[in-house]
mmCIF file of C-alpha atoms and ligand atoms in Angstrom:
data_model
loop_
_atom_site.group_PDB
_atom_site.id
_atom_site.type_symbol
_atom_site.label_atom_id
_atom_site.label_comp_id
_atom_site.label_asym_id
_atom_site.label_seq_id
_atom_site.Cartn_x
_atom_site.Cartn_y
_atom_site.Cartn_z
ATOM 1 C CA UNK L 1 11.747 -11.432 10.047
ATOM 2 C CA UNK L 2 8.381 -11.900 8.757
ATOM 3 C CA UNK L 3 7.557 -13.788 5.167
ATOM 4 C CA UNK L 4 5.686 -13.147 2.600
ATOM 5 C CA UNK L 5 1.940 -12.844 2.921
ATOM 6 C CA UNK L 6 -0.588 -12.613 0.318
ATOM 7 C CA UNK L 7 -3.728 -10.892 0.280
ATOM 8 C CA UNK L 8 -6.690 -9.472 -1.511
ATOM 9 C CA UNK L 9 -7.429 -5.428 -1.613
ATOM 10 C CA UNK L 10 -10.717 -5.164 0.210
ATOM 11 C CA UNK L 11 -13.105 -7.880 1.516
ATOM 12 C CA UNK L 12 -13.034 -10.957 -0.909
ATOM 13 C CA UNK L 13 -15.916 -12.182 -3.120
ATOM 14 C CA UNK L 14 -17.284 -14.771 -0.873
ATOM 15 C CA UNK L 15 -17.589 -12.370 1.749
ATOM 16 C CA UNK L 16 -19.274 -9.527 -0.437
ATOM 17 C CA UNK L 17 -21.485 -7.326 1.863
ATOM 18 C CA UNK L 18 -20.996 -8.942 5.026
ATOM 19 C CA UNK L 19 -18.358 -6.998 6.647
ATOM 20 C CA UNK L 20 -15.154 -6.636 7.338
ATOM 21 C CA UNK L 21 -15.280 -9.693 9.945
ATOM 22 C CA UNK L 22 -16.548 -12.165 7.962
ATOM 23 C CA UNK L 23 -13.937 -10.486 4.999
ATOM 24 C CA UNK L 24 -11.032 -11.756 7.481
ATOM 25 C CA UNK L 25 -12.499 -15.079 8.380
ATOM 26 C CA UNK L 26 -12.576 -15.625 4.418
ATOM 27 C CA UNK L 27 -9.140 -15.095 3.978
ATOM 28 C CA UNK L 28 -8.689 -17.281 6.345
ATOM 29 C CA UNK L 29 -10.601 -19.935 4.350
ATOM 30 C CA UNK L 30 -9.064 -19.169 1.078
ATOM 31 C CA UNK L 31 -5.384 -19.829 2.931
ATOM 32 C CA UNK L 32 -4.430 -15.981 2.169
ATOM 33 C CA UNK L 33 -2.088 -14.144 4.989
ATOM 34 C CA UNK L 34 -3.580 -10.669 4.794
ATOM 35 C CA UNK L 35 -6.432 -8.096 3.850
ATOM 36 C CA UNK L 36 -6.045 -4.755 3.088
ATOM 37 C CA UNK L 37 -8.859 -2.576 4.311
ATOM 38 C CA UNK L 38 -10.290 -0.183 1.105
ATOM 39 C CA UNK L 39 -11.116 2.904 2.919
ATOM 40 C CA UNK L 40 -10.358 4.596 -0.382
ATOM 41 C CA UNK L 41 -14.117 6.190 -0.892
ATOM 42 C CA UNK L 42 -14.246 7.033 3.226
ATOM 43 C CA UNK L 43 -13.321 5.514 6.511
ATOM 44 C CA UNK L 44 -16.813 3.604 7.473
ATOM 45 C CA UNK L 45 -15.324 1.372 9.981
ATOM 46 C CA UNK L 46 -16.449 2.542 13.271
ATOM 47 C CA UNK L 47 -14.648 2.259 16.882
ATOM 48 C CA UNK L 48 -16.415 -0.328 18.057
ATOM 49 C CA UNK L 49 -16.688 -2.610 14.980
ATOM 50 C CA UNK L 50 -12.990 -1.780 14.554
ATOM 51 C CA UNK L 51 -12.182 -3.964 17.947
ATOM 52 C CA UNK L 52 -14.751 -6.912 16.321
ATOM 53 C CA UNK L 53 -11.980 -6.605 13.196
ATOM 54 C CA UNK L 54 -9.194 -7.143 15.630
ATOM 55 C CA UNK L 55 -9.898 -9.616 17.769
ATOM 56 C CA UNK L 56 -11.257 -11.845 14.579
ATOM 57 C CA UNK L 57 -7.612 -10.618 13.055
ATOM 58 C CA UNK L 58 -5.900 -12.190 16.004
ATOM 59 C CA UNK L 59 -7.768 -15.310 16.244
ATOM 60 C CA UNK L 60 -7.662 -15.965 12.106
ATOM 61 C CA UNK L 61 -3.533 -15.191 12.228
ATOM 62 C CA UNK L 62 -4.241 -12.347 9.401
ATOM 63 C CA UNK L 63 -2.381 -9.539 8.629
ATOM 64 C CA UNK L 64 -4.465 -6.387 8.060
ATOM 65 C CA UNK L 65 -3.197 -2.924 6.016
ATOM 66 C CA UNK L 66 -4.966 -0.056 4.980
ATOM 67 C CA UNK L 67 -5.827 2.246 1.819
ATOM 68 C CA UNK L 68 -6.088 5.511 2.984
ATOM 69 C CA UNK L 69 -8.938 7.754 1.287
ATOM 70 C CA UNK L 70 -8.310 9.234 -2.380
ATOM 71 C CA UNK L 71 -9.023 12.704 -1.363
ATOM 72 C CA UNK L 72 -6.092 13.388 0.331
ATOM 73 C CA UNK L 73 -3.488 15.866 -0.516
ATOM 74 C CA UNK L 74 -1.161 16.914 1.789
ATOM 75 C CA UNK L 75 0.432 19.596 -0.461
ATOM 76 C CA UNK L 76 -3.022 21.412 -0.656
ATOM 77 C CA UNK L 77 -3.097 25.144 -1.311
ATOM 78 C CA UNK L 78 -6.363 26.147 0.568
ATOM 79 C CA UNK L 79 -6.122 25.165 3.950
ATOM 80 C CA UNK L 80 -9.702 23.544 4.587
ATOM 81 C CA UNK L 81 -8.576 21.392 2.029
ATOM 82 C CA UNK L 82 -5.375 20.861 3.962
ATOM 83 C CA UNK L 83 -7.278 20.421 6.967
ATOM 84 C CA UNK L 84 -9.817 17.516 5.190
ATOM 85 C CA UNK L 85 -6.602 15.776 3.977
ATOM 86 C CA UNK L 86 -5.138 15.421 7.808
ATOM 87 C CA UNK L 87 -8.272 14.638 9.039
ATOM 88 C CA UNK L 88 -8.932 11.775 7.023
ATOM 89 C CA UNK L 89 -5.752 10.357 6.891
ATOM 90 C CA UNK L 90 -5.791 10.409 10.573
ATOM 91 C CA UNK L 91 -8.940 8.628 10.328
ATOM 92 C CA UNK L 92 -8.013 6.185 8.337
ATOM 93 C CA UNK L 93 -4.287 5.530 11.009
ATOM 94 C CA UNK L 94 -7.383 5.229 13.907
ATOM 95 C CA UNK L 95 -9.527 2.831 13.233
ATOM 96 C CA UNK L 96 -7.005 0.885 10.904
ATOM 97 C CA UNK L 97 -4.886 0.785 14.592
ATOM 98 C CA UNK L 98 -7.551 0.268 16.409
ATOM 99 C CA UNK L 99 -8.510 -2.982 14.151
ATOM 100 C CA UNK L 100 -4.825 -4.065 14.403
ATOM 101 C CA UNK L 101 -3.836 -2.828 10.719
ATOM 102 C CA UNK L 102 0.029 -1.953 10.588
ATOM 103 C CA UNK L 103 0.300 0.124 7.622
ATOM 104 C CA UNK L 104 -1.596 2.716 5.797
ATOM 105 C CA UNK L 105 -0.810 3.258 2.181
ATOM 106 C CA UNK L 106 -1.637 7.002 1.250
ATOM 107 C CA UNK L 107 -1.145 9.007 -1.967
ATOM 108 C CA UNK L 108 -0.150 11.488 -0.145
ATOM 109 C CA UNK L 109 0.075 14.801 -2.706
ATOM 110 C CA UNK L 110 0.127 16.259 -5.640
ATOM 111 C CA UNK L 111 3.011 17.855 -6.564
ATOM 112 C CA UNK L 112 1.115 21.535 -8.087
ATOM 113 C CA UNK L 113 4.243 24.116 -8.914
ATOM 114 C CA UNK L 114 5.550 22.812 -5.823
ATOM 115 C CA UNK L 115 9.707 20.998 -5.520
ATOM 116 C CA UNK L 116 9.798 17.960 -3.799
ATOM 117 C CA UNK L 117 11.416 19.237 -0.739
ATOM 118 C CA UNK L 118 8.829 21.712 -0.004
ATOM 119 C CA UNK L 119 6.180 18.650 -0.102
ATOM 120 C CA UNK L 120 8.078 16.531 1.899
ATOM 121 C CA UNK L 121 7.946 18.717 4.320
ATOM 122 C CA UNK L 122 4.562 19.416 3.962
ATOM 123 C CA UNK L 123 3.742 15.615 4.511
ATOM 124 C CA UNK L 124 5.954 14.861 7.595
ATOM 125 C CA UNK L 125 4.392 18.400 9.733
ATOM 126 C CA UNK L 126 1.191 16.364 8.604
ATOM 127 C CA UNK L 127 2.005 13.259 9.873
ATOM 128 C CA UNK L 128 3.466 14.617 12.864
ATOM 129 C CA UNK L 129 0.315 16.189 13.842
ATOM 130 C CA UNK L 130 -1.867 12.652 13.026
ATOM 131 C CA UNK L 131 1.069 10.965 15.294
ATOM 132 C CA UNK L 132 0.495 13.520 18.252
ATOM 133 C CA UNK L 133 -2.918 12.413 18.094
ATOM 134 C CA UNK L 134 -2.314 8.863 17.229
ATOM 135 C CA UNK L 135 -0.625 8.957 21.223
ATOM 136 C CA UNK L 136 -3.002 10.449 22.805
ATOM 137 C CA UNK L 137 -5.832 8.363 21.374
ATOM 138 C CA UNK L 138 -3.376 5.318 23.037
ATOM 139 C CA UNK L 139 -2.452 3.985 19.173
ATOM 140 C CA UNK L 140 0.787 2.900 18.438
ATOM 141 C CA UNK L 141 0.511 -0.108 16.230
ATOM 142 C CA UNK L 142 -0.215 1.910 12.667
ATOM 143 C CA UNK L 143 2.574 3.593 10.215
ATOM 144 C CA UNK L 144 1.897 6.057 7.334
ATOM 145 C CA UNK L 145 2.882 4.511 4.119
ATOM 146 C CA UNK L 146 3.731 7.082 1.528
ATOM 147 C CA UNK L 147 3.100 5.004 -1.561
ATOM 148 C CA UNK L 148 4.592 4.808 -5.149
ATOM 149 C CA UNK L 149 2.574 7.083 -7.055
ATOM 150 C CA UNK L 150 0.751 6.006 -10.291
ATOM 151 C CA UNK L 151 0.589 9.164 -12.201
ATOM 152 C CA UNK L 152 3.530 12.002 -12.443
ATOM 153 C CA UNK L 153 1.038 14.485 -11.169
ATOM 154 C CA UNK L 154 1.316 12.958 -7.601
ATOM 155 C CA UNK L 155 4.580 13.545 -5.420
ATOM 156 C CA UNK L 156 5.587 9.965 -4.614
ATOM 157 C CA UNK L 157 8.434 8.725 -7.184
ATOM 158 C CA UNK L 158 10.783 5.712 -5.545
ATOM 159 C CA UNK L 159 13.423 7.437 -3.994
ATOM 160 C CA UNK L 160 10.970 10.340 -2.396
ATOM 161 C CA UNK L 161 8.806 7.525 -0.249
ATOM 162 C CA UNK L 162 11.964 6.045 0.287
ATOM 163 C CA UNK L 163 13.386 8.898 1.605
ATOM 164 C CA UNK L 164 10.370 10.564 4.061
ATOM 165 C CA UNK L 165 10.302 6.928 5.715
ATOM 166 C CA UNK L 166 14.196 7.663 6.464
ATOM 167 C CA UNK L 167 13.614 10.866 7.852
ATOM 168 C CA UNK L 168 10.808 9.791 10.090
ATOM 169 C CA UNK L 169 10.896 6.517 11.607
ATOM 170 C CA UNK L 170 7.075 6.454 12.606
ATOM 171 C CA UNK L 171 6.561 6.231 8.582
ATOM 172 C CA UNK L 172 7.253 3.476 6.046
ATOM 173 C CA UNK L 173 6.318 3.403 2.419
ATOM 174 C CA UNK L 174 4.384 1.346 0.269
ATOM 175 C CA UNK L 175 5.816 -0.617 -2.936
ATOM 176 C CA UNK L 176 2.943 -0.055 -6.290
ATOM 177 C CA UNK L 177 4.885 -2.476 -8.853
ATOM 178 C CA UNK L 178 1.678 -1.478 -10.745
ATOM 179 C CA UNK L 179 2.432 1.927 -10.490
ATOM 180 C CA UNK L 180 5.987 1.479 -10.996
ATOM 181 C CA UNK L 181 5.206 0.069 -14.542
ATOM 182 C CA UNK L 182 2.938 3.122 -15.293
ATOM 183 C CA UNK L 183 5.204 5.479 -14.698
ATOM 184 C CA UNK L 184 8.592 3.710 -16.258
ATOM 185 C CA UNK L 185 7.131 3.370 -19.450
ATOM 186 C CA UNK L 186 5.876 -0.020 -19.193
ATOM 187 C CA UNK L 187 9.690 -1.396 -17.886
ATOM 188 C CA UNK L 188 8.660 -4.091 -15.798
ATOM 189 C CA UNK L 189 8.354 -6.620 -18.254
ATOM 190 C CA UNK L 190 10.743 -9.086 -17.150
ATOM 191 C CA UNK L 191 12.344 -10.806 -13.892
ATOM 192 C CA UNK L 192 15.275 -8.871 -14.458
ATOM 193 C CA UNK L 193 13.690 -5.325 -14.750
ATOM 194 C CA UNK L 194 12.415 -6.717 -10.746
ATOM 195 C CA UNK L 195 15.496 -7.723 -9.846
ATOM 196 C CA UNK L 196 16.765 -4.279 -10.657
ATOM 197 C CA UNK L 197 13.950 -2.216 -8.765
ATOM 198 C CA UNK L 198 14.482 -4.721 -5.679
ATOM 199 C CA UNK L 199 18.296 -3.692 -5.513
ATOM 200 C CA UNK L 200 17.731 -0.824 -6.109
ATOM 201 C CA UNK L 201 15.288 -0.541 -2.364
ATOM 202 C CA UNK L 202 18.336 -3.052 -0.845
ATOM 203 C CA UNK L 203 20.838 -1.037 -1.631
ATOM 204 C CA UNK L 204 18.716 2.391 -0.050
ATOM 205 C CA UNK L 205 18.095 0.658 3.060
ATOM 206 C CA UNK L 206 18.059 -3.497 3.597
ATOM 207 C CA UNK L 207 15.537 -3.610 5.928
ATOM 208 C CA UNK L 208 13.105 -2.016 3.640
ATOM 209 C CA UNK L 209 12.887 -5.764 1.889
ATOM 210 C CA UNK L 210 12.255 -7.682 5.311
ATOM 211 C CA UNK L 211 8.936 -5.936 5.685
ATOM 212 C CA UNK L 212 7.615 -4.794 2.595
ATOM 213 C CA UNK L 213 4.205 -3.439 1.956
ATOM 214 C CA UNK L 214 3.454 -4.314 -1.631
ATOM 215 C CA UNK L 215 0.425 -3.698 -3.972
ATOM 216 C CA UNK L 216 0.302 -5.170 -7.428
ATOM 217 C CA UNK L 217 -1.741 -5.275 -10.563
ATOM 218 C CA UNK L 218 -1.795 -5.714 -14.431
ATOM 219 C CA UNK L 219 -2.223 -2.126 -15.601
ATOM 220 C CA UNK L 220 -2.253 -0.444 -18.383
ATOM 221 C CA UNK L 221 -0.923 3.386 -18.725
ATOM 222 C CA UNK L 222 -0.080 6.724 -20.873
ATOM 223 C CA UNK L 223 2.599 9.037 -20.580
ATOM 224 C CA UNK L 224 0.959 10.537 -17.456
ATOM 225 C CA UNK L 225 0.665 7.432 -15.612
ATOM 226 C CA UNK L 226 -1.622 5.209 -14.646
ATOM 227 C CA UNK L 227 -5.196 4.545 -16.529
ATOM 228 C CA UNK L 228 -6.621 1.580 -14.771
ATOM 229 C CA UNK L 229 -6.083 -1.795 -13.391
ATOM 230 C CA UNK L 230 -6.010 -5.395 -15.217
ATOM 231 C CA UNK L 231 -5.917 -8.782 -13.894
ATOM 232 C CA UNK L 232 -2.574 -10.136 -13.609
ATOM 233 C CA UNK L 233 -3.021 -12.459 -17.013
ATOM 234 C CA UNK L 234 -5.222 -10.119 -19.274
ATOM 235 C CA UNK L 235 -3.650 -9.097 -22.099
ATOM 236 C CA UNK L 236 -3.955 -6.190 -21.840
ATOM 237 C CA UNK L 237 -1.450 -5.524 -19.390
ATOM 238 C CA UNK L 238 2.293 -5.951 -19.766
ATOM 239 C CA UNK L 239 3.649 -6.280 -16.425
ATOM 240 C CA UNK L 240 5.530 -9.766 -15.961
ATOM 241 C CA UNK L 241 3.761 -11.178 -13.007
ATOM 242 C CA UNK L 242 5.859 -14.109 -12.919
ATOM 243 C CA UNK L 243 8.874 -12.362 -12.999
ATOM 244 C CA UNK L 244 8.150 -10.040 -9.786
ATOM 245 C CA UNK L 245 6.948 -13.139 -7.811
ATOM 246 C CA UNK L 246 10.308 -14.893 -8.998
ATOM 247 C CA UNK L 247 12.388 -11.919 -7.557
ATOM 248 C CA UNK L 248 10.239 -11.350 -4.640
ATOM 249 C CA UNK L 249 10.964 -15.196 -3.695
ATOM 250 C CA UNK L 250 14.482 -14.609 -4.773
ATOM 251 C CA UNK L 251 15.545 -11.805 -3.081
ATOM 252 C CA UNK L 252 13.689 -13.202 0.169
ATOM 253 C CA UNK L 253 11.140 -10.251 0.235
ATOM 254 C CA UNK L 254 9.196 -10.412 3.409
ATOM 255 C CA UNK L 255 6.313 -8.215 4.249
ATOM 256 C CA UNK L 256 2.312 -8.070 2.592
ATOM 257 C CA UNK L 257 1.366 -8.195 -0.878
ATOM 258 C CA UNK L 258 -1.993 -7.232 -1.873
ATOM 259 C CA UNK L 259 -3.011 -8.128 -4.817
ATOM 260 C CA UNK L 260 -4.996 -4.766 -6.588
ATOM 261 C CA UNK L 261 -6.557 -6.532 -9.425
ATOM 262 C CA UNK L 262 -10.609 -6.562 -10.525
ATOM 263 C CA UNK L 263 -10.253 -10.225 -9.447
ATOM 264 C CA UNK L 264 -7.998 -9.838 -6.005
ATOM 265 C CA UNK L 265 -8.624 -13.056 -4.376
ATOM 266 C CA UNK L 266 -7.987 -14.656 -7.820
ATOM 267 C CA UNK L 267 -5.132 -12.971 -8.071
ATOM 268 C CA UNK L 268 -3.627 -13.054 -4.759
ATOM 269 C CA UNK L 269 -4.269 -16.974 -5.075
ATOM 270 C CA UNK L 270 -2.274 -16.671 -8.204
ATOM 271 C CA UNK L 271 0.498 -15.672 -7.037
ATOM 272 C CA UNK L 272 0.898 -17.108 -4.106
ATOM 273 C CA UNK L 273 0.607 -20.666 -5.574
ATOM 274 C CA UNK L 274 2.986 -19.581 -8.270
ATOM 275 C CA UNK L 275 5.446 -18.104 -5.392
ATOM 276 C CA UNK L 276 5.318 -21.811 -3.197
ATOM 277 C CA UNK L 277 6.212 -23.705 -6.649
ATOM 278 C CA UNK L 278 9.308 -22.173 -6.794
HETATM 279 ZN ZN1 ZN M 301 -2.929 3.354 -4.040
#
């Protein structure tokens, strides 16, 4: 059973420039539980820097996850792009194992004229192949987190990332409430709209909730999706922030929530004194 840790996307402020290392031993400092590592541009972390990020990961008691490049699509049609999509998602499952990261949140396609089914597939002969790999490079700490997509254009609704990490037990799936605002219309506007989305996962499978990996942000949206990310408290954004830390605490949601917004280590600070007041 593991609680609740809280987290900034990427290497926090104080810790600008100066590596992943010093990001962890920062967290550490600000009295945050976990990083996630933005490979989202490319994978720059290197083997041998990776092991650094490990044994400073293990000595600062920190959680690490992973963002998993944009340019991935696993529902490609031409196959070099196919072939770039595997390769850098297992890229980013390598050196996020080798640094002692547990999960790797990927948007993992786009959905083209394609049915869901026919992804799916498509994404779990991909991750098969990164798992083969994964063994014989000696890695077995890492899972593939399909995430929550943010726009409609992307396969990933709720009960399709819950589903592939029920099919394949290597996988799990990542939790966007940011995304999950986007692309409900702006619904999450209250505890209660939380509460529902939360039994909704405990109802699909119950251990989903004891080790969740979260990302959250304000946002703000169209009918496509997702446009771009807010702080928690700007105005501009309508997600209830209070409301999904009250049903997080509520429904005893363990796991690692990264906090997505331009301010992360703000943010993550935000909620996670707002979470121990409860
Ligand atoms: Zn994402």
């Amino acid at each position: 059973m593991h609680s609740l840790s809280f987290g900034p996307a990427g290497i926090p402020q104080r810790a600008a420039g100066k590596g992943i290392v010093r990001g962890v031993e920062a967290v550490k400092e600000l009295g945050l539980g976990c990083m996630e590592l933005e490979f989202v541009q490319s994978v720059y972390l290197k083997e041998e820097k990776a092991k650094e990020v490990d044994e400073a990961r293990k000595k600062a008691g920190i959680r690490l996850s992973v963002h998993a490049p944009y340019f991935i699509n696993l529902n490609a049609r031409a196959p070099e792009t196919m072939r770039a999509s595997i390769e850098r998602l297992y890229l980013a499952c390598k050196m996020g194992g080798i640094a002692g990261a547990e999960s790797v949140a990927v948007h993992a396609a786009f959905r083209h004229e394609n049915d869901s089914k026919t992804i799916q597939k498509k994404i779990l002969e991909a991750c098969d192949e990164i798992y083969e790999r994964l063994d014989k490079d000696g890695i077995k700490n890492i899972q593939i987190a399909p995430e929550y997509a943010g726009k409609k254009s992307q396969w990933g609704t709720l009960e399709e990332v819950m589903e592939i990490a029920s099919i394949d037990k290597r996988l799990r799936w990542c939790m966007d409430f940011g995304h999950a605002h986007a692309c409900t219309n702006g619904s999450m506007t209250s505890k209660k709209a939380f509460d529902g989305l939360l039994e909704q996962i405990e109802k699909y499978d119950k251990n989903y909730l004891k080790d969740l990996h979260i990302q959250a942000c304000g946002i703000t949206y169209t009918e496509k999706g997702e446009r771009y990310h807010t702080p928690f408290e700007s105005d501009e954004s309508t997600l209830n922030w209070k409301g999904m830390i009250e049903s997080l605490k509520e429904f005893k949601v363990g796991g690692m929530f990264i906090a997505e917004t331009p301010n992360q280590e703000h943010d993550a600070l935000l909620c996670k004194q707002y979470y121990e007041e409860l």
